[in-house]
């Protein structure tokens, strides 16, 4: 017998597995080139060449006992210092290695923060649409999720509702910008106002509310859009970062947390996150990956490939009359369905061999997410299928 | 404010940090070569050369999008199949890739199993002396730790007490052989009897009790001792393995779980562990490490180096009259203190610049753990210091 709280999750995961199996069946039936799978957020652009060189150089030249050995649970000191300096150069901040904790991807980092801060029944606020895994991460820490409803068509957070839903038990607010699933980047104005609201509410309740900014898509932005660095707008901000997308290393599980010295109870929070890294079983971020990152700080995948994908699909969908949030970042389009029921719409899409994820998975009914981190040619081949899908509703 | 349940852990970790800082101070004061640090279980033997070659080959020859990308949360299919086959060759078992889940080290694997199986207030049994982190892993899953008292001088588990303490709420029993901190290998007779007891108790209570065998030290054995493969003695056994010690890759966080098809509710348990890998924030074991492991299955560190260390230190301590459990494996000696209070004894050792860990950290007062995964020459230099320590009690 598995744990009761796992039963629902296992059922949910078999639904996803069933969808995946069906996709494979469709590929067999219609030919792989005639199935248009936009369901997965798996980077399609290759990692930069200098990341490859860094891997080889580290393994060939570094003392292996050092390279593959334990270090402090928070990560190698020189790696943390180099990352802090790199962030300072980009964003004019003043971090040092003592503000950084290396993590097993952003997912690992988020769990570390939640375990460190959340007591049973503390509230963790999320803003829909949001990455569904947050529900599980909060449950791991025995917290309660509070959802701020989606705010279409801009998908900037509804700040009135945000303010109303903050209570004396609100411990953490998670934001994700550029956003999965909308691709929307929160504006500087949004972040300023969120900061002011959090500041005022913290004073009102006499509590410390931490803003946790989940930023795996920070570097994937288009049209020259800037992603404001969130620590500038609210002192109690912790940043979770991952190299999954910026260097296309999702399988390697490497990221970091930034815990600014300004956050409330900084020393306890930093120490707790170090302890949580250990006791949650991560122990430390993979050591080789840490050292490779230090050598690859200025590298990036070729973002123009994603931009080209986005432009092709976005133009086509707009021409067909679809309503789409302006996706300035990440590699997703969040498209309004042509009927109310997003699952029914996703099924209609499947009839045209288009695989997309219903918005209800992200706490936002009536939309579907289209992940365009795929081959450009697949998008070209899919365009007539989207046309047929639109035609069904005419 | 950090979470209340983290406060004690942070305090505890600052005690350890203080010890570590004191060690560094001692090295400054007396010279690093005159401080004998036996406190850390950090492998001192270099990883095998073919592991290095495997890292370089994978990075140079494999498609990078595949090599560094997401795979199933349970790990690459071919890696899992190869590991199953390797275990079958060694132990005559009949696993396939569908019995294996790749994990972020053994620590990650243990957390995955506990999260999958344990409901709040379920009991998880551990046998003292035991790795203190188990307490935290069980707490992560909201379980309750039940401790079977130490059984010196053999440190084979006290099976009467083991039997007595099994209740209707016992969900998991964790064993660790070769053992940290004693170096003792549980005998085939011990494992058979444990299996029979678990079988009978499960029937008595109408429950499924899972035996979780934590085996990072499996390959580190001496004197030709065999470590019985635990799945043979009890059907409901899950094995947690790590390459931290056998390949000296502790920083790389790579290991696996074996979930035999014979365990109760196999399909749910395997699916739940896959889901737990994802939702706990591991997502998957580091991808490059998975592929390197597949190429390095027959490799091992040079265990004779640890054996030489053990023999030197063990002979010397025995000559000095110390009582030591027979350490057939791992890289630890568990030595009876010359006074009742193990912390006081560890402090006396520190006066001779010897750093060891009090047994109470492992739930076993009156002993200290000496980690001999250190340079042979440091052991040679430390011998007179142990002599002076013994002389204090004459």
Coordinates of C-alpha atoms in Angstrom, one line a residue, chain A:
Chain A
X1 CA 0.0 0.0 0.0
X2 CA 1.4 3.4 -1.0
X3 CA 0.8 6.5 1.1
X4 CA -2.8 7.8 0.9
X5 CA -1.6 11.2 -0.2
X6 CA 0.2 9.7 -3.1
X7 CA -2.8 7.8 -4.5
X8 CA -4.4 10.8 -6.3
X9 CA -1.0 11.8 -7.7
X10 CA -0.3 8.4 -9.1
X11 CA -3.7 8.4 -10.8
X12 CA -3.0 11.8 -12.3
X13 CA 0.3 10.6 -13.5
X14 CA -1.2 7.6 -15.3
X15 CA -3.5 10.0 -17.1
X16 CA -0.5 11.9 -18.4
X17 CA 1.2 8.6 -19.2
X18 CA -1.9 7.5 -21.1
X19 CA -1.8 10.7 -23.1
X20 CA 1.9 10.1 -23.9
X21 CA 1.2 6.5 -24.9
X22 CA -1.6 7.7 -27.1
X23 CA 0.8 10.2 -28.8
X24 CA 3.1 7.3 -29.6
X25 CA 0.2 5.3 -31.0
X26 CA -0.8 8.3 -33.1
X27 CA 2.8 8.6 -34.4
X28 CA 2.6 4.9 -35.4
X29 CA -0.7 5.3 -37.1
X30 CA -0.2 8.5 -39.0
X31 CA 3.6 8.7 -39.2
X32 CA 5.7 10.7 -36.7
X33 CA 6.0 13.6 -39.2
X34 CA 2.2 14.0 -39.2
X35 CA 1.7 14.3 -35.4
X36 CA 2.3 17.8 -34.0
X37 CA 3.3 17.4 -30.4
X38 CA 3.3 20.8 -28.6
X39 CA 2.7 19.4 -25.2
X40 CA 6.2 19.3 -23.6
X41 CA 8.4 22.1 -22.3
X42 CA 11.6 20.2 -23.2
X43 CA 14.3 22.6 -24.8
X44 CA 14.8 21.8 -28.5
X45 CA 17.8 24.1 -29.0
X46 CA 21.2 22.5 -28.4
X47 CA 23.4 23.6 -25.5
X48 CA 26.2 26.1 -26.5
X49 CA 29.5 24.6 -27.7
X50 CA 31.5 26.2 -24.9
X51 CA 29.4 24.3 -22.4
X52 CA 30.6 21.1 -24.1
X53 CA 34.2 22.3 -23.9
X54 CA 33.8 23.2 -20.2
X55 CA 32.6 19.7 -19.4
X56 CA 35.6 18.1 -21.2
X57 CA 38.1 20.5 -19.7
X58 CA 36.9 20.0 -16.2
X59 CA 37.0 16.3 -16.4
X60 CA 40.4 16.2 -18.1
X61 CA 42.2 18.8 -16.0
X62 CA 40.6 19.0 -12.6
X63 CA 41.6 16.8 -9.7
X64 CA 38.9 14.1 -9.8
X65 CA 38.6 13.8 -6.0
X66 CA 37.8 17.5 -5.8
X67 CA 35.7 17.6 -9.0
X68 CA 33.4 14.7 -8.0
X69 CA 33.6 15.0 -4.2
X70 CA 31.5 16.5 -1.5
X71 CA 31.7 20.2 -1.0
X72 CA 29.6 22.4 1.4
X73 CA 25.9 21.6 1.0
X74 CA 25.4 25.1 -0.3
X75 CA 27.9 24.5 -3.2
X76 CA 31.5 25.3 -4.1
X77 CA 32.6 28.6 -2.7
X78 CA 34.2 29.9 -5.9
X79 CA 31.2 28.8 -8.0
X80 CA 28.9 30.8 -5.7
X81 CA 31.1 33.8 -5.8
X82 CA 31.3 33.8 -9.6
X83 CA 27.6 33.5 -9.9
X84 CA 27.0 36.4 -7.5
X85 CA 29.5 38.6 -9.5
X86 CA 27.8 37.7 -12.7
X87 CA 24.4 38.7 -11.4
X88 CA 25.8 41.9 -10.1
X89 CA 27.3 42.7 -13.5
X90 CA 24.0 42.1 -15.3
X91 CA 21.6 43.7 -12.8
X92 CA 23.7 46.2 -10.7
X93 CA 23.0 44.2 -7.5
X94 CA 25.4 43.7 -4.6
X95 CA 25.4 40.0 -3.9
X96 CA 28.4 37.8 -2.9
X97 CA 28.8 34.0 -2.7
X98 CA 27.2 34.1 0.8
X99 CA 23.9 35.0 -0.9
X100 CA 23.9 32.0 -3.3
X101 CA 23.0 28.3 -2.7
X102 CA 23.5 25.9 -5.6
X103 CA 20.5 23.7 -6.1
X104 CA 19.3 20.6 -8.0
X105 CA 17.5 22.8 -10.7
X106 CA 14.9 25.4 -9.8
X107 CA 12.5 22.6 -8.7
X108 CA 15.1 21.6 -6.1
X109 CA 15.6 25.2 -5.0
X110 CA 11.9 25.9 -4.6
X111 CA 11.4 22.8 -2.4
X112 CA 14.4 23.9 -0.3
X113 CA 12.9 27.4 0.3
X114 CA 9.4 26.1 1.1
X115 CA 10.8 23.4 3.5
X116 CA 12.8 26.2 5.2
X117 CA 10.1 28.7 5.6
X118 CA 6.7 27.0 5.7
X119 CA 5.1 25.7 8.9
X120 CA 2.0 23.4 8.6
X121 CA -1.0 25.3 7.3
X122 CA 1.0 28.4 6.4
X123 CA -0.3 29.8 3.2
X124 CA 1.6 29.9 0.0
X125 CA 0.1 32.2 -2.7
X126 CA 0.4 31.4 -6.4
X127 CA -1.0 33.5 -9.3
X128 CA -2.9 31.6 -12.0
X129 CA -2.1 30.5 -14.5
X130 CA 0.8 28.7 -12.8
X131 CA 3.0 25.7 -13.1
X132 CA 0.9 22.9 -11.5
X133 CA 3.9 21.4 -9.7
X134 CA 3.8 24.2 -7.2
X135 CA 0.8 22.5 -5.6
X136 CA 3.0 19.5 -4.9
X137 CA 5.9 21.5 -3.7
X138 CA 3.7 23.3 -1.2
X139 CA 2.2 20.0 -0.1
X140 CA 5.7 18.6 0.5
X141 CA 6.1 21.4 3.1
X142 CA 2.6 20.8 4.5
X143 CA 1.5 24.3 3.4
X144 CA -1.8 25.5 1.9
X145 CA -2.0 26.9 -1.6
X146 CA -4.0 30.1 -2.1
X147 CA -4.7 30.9 -5.8
X148 CA -5.1 34.4 -7.3
X149 CA -7.4 34.0 -10.3
X150 CA -6.1 34.5 -13.9
X151 CA -6.3 38.0 -15.3
X152 CA -6.8 37.8 -19.1
X153 CA -6.0 39.0 -21.6
X154 CA -2.8 40.7 -20.2
X155 CA -2.2 38.0 -17.6
X156 CA -0.4 40.6 -15.4
X157 CA -1.6 39.6 -11.9
X158 CA -4.9 41.1 -10.6
X159 CA -3.4 43.2 -7.8
X160 CA -6.6 43.9 -6.0
X161 CA -7.4 40.2 -5.6
X162 CA -3.7 39.6 -4.7
X163 CA -3.9 42.2 -1.9
X164 CA -7.3 40.9 -0.7
X165 CA -6.0 37.3 -0.4
X166 CA -3.0 38.1 1.7
X167 CA -3.6 37.0 5.3
X168 CA -1.6 36.7 8.6
X169 CA -0.8 33.2 7.5
X170 CA 0.7 34.1 4.1
X171 CA 4.3 33.0 4.3
X172 CA 5.4 32.8 0.7
X173 CA 4.2 34.3 -2.6
X174 CA 5.5 32.4 -5.7
X175 CA 5.8 34.3 -9.0
X176 CA 7.1 33.1 -12.3
X177 CA 8.2 35.6 -14.9
X178 CA 8.6 35.0 -17.9
X179 CA 5.6 32.9 -17.2
X180 CA 4.8 29.3 -17.8
X181 CA 2.3 28.8 -19.4
X182 CA 1.5 32.4 -20.8
X183 CA 5.0 33.6 -21.8
X184 CA 4.0 36.9 -20.2
X185 CA 6.8 39.0 -18.5
X186 CA 5.6 40.9 -15.4
X187 CA 6.1 44.6 -15.9
X188 CA 8.2 46.8 -13.7
X189 CA 5.0 48.5 -12.7
X190 CA 3.5 45.2 -11.6
X191 CA 6.5 44.3 -9.5
X192 CA 6.7 47.7 -7.9
X193 CA 3.1 47.5 -6.8
X194 CA 3.4 43.9 -5.6
X195 CA 6.3 45.0 -3.5
X196 CA 4.4 47.8 -2.0
X197 CA 1.4 45.6 -1.2
X198 CA 3.6 43.0 0.4
X199 CA 5.5 45.6 2.4
X200 CA 2.2 47.1 3.7
X201 CA 0.6 43.8 4.4
X202 CA 3.7 42.6 6.3
X203 CA 3.4 45.7 8.5
X204 CA -0.3 45.3 8.9
X205 CA 0.0 41.7 10.2
X206 CA 3.5 42.0 11.7
X207 CA 4.7 39.2 9.6
X208 CA 7.5 38.5 7.1
X209 CA 6.1 37.6 3.7
X210 CA 8.7 36.1 1.3
X211 CA 8.4 36.6 -2.4
X212 CA 9.8 33.6 -4.2
X213 CA 10.6 34.4 -7.9
X214 CA 10.9 31.3 -10.0
X215 CA 13.0 32.3 -13.0
X216 CA 14.0 29.4 -15.3
X217 CA 13.0 31.4 -18.3
X218 CA 14.8 34.7 -17.5
X219 CA 17.0 34.7 -20.5
X220 CA 14.4 33.5 -23.0
X221 CA 12.9 36.9 -24.0
X222 CA 12.1 38.5 -27.3
X223 CA 11.5 41.9 -28.8
X224 CA 14.1 43.4 -26.6
X225 CA 11.9 43.0 -23.5
X226 CA 13.7 43.5 -20.1
X227 CA 12.9 41.2 -17.2
X228 CA 13.2 43.3 -14.1
X229 CA 15.4 41.8 -11.4
X230 CA 12.8 41.2 -8.6
X231 CA 15.0 41.7 -5.6
X232 CA 15.0 45.4 -6.4
X233 CA 11.3 45.9 -5.8
X234 CA 10.8 44.1 -2.4
X235 CA 13.5 43.4 0.2
X236 CA 12.1 39.9 1.2
X237 CA 12.7 38.4 -2.3
X238 CA 14.3 35.0 -2.9
X239 CA 15.2 34.1 -6.5
X240 CA 15.2 30.5 -7.8
X241 CA 17.1 30.0 -11.0
X242 CA 17.9 27.1 -13.3
X243 CA 20.2 26.5 -16.3
X244 CA 17.6 24.1 -17.8
X245 CA 16.5 26.6 -20.4
X246 CA 19.3 29.2 -20.7
X247 CA 21.9 26.5 -21.4
X248 CA 19.5 23.7 -22.4
X249 CA 20.7 21.4 -19.6
X250 CA 17.3 20.3 -18.1
X251 CA 18.4 16.8 -17.4
X252 CA 21.5 17.9 -15.5
X253 CA 19.6 19.4 -12.6
X254 CA 21.6 22.6 -11.9
X255 CA 20.4 25.9 -10.6
X256 CA 20.8 28.2 -7.7
X257 CA 18.9 30.3 -5.1
X258 CA 19.7 34.0 -4.5
X259 CA 19.0 34.9 -0.8
X260 CA 19.8 38.6 -0.5
X261 CA 21.2 39.8 2.8
X262 CA 18.2 42.2 3.1
X263 CA 15.6 39.4 3.6
X264 CA 14.1 39.2 7.0
X265 CA 16.2 36.9 9.3
X266 CA 18.7 36.5 6.5
X267 CA 21.2 34.4 8.5
X268 CA 18.6 31.9 9.7
X269 CA 17.0 31.7 6.2
X270 CA 20.3 31.0 4.5
X271 CA 21.3 28.5 7.1
X272 CA 17.9 26.8 6.9
X273 CA 18.1 26.5 3.1
X274 CA 21.6 24.9 3.5
X275 CA 20.2 22.4 6.0
X276 CA 17.1 21.8 3.8
X277 CA 19.4 21.1 0.8
X278 CA 21.0 18.3 2.9
X279 CA 18.0 16.8 4.7
X280 CA 15.7 16.7 1.6
X281 CA 18.2 14.3 0.1
X282 CA 19.7 16.6 -2.5
X283 CA 22.8 16.9 -0.3
X284 CA 24.3 19.3 -2.9
X285 CA 23.8 20.3 -6.6
X286 CA 25.8 17.9 -8.9
X287 CA 29.4 18.9 -8.5
X288 CA 30.6 18.6 -12.1
X289 CA 27.7 20.7 -13.3
X290 CA 28.5 23.4 -10.7
X291 CA 32.0 23.7 -12.0
X292 CA 30.9 23.7 -15.7
X293 CA 28.4 26.5 -14.9
X294 CA 31.2 28.6 -13.5
X295 CA 33.0 28.4 -16.8
X296 CA 29.8 29.1 -18.8
X297 CA 28.3 32.1 -17.1
X298 CA 28.4 34.2 -20.2
X299 CA 27.0 31.5 -22.5
X300 CA 23.5 31.2 -23.7
X301 CA 21.5 29.0 -26.1
X302 CA 20.6 30.7 -29.4
X303 CA 17.3 32.3 -28.4
X304 CA 16.6 33.5 -31.9
X305 CA 15.6 29.9 -32.8
X306 CA 12.8 30.1 -30.3
X307 CA 11.9 33.6 -31.4
X308 CA 11.6 32.4 -35.0
X309 CA 9.3 29.6 -33.9
X310 CA 7.2 31.9 -31.9
X311 CA 6.8 34.4 -34.7
X312 CA 5.7 31.8 -37.2
X313 CA 3.1 30.2 -35.0
X314 CA 1.9 33.4 -33.3
X315 CA 1.3 35.2 -36.7
X316 CA -0.5 32.2 -38.1
X317 CA -2.7 31.8 -35.0
X318 CA -3.6 35.5 -35.0
X319 CA -4.5 35.4 -38.7
X320 CA -6.8 32.5 -37.9
X321 CA -8.5 34.7 -35.3
X322 CA -7.1 33.1 -32.1
X323 CA -6.8 35.3 -29.0
X324 CA -3.3 34.9 -27.6
X325 CA -1.6 36.7 -24.7
X326 CA 1.5 38.6 -25.8
X327 CA 4.3 36.1 -25.2
X328 CA 7.5 38.1 -24.6
X329 CA 9.3 35.2 -23.1
X330 CA 9.6 31.5 -22.3
X331 CA 8.6 29.2 -25.1
X332 CA 4.9 28.9 -24.7
X333 CA 1.8 30.4 -26.3
X334 CA -1.3 30.5 -24.2
X335 CA -4.2 30.5 -26.5
X336 CA -7.9 31.1 -25.8
X337 CA -10.0 28.1 -26.8
X338 CA -12.8 28.4 -29.3
X339 CA -15.2 26.8 -26.8
X340 CA -15.5 27.1 -23.1
X341 CA -14.2 23.6 -22.2
X342 CA -10.5 23.5 -22.6
X343 CA -10.3 19.7 -22.4
X344 CA -12.9 19.3 -25.2
X345 CA -10.9 21.8 -27.3
X346 CA -7.7 20.0 -26.7
X347 CA -9.5 16.8 -27.8
X348 CA -10.7 18.6 -31.0
X349 CA -7.0 19.6 -31.6
X350 CA -6.0 16.0 -31.2
X351 CA -8.4 15.0 -34.0
X352 CA -6.1 17.2 -36.1
X353 CA -3.0 15.4 -34.6
X354 CA -2.2 18.6 -32.6
X355 CA -1.2 17.8 -29.0
X356 CA -1.5 20.7 -26.5
X357 CA -2.1 21.0 -22.7
X358 CA -5.4 22.2 -21.4
X359 CA -5.2 25.4 -19.3
X360 CA -7.0 23.9 -16.4
X361 CA -3.7 22.1 -15.6
X362 CA -2.4 25.5 -14.8
X363 CA -5.4 26.7 -12.9
X364 CA -6.9 28.6 -15.9
X365 CA -9.8 27.1 -17.8
X366 CA -10.7 28.0 -21.4
X367 CA -7.1 28.1 -22.6
X368 CA -4.5 25.7 -23.9
X369 CA -0.7 25.9 -23.7
X370 CA 1.3 25.4 -26.9
X371 CA 5.0 24.7 -26.3
X372 CA 6.9 25.9 -29.3
X373 CA 10.3 24.5 -28.2
X374 CA 10.1 22.1 -31.2
X375 CA 11.5 21.8 -34.7
X376 CA 10.6 24.8 -37.0
X377 CA 9.6 22.4 -39.7
X378 CA 7.1 20.7 -37.4
X379 CA 5.5 24.0 -36.9
X380 CA 5.4 24.6 -40.6
X381 CA 3.8 21.2 -41.1
X382 CA 1.3 21.9 -38.3
X383 CA 0.0 25.2 -39.7
X384 CA -2.7 23.6 -42.0
X385 CA -3.8 21.5 -39.0
X386 CA -4.4 24.6 -36.9
X387 CA -6.4 26.0 -39.9
X388 CA -8.6 22.9 -39.9
X389 CA -9.0 23.2 -36.1
X390 CA -10.2 26.9 -36.5
X391 CA -12.5 25.9 -39.3
X392 CA -14.3 23.5 -37.1
X393 CA -15.6 26.4 -35.0
X394 CA -16.7 28.6 -38.0

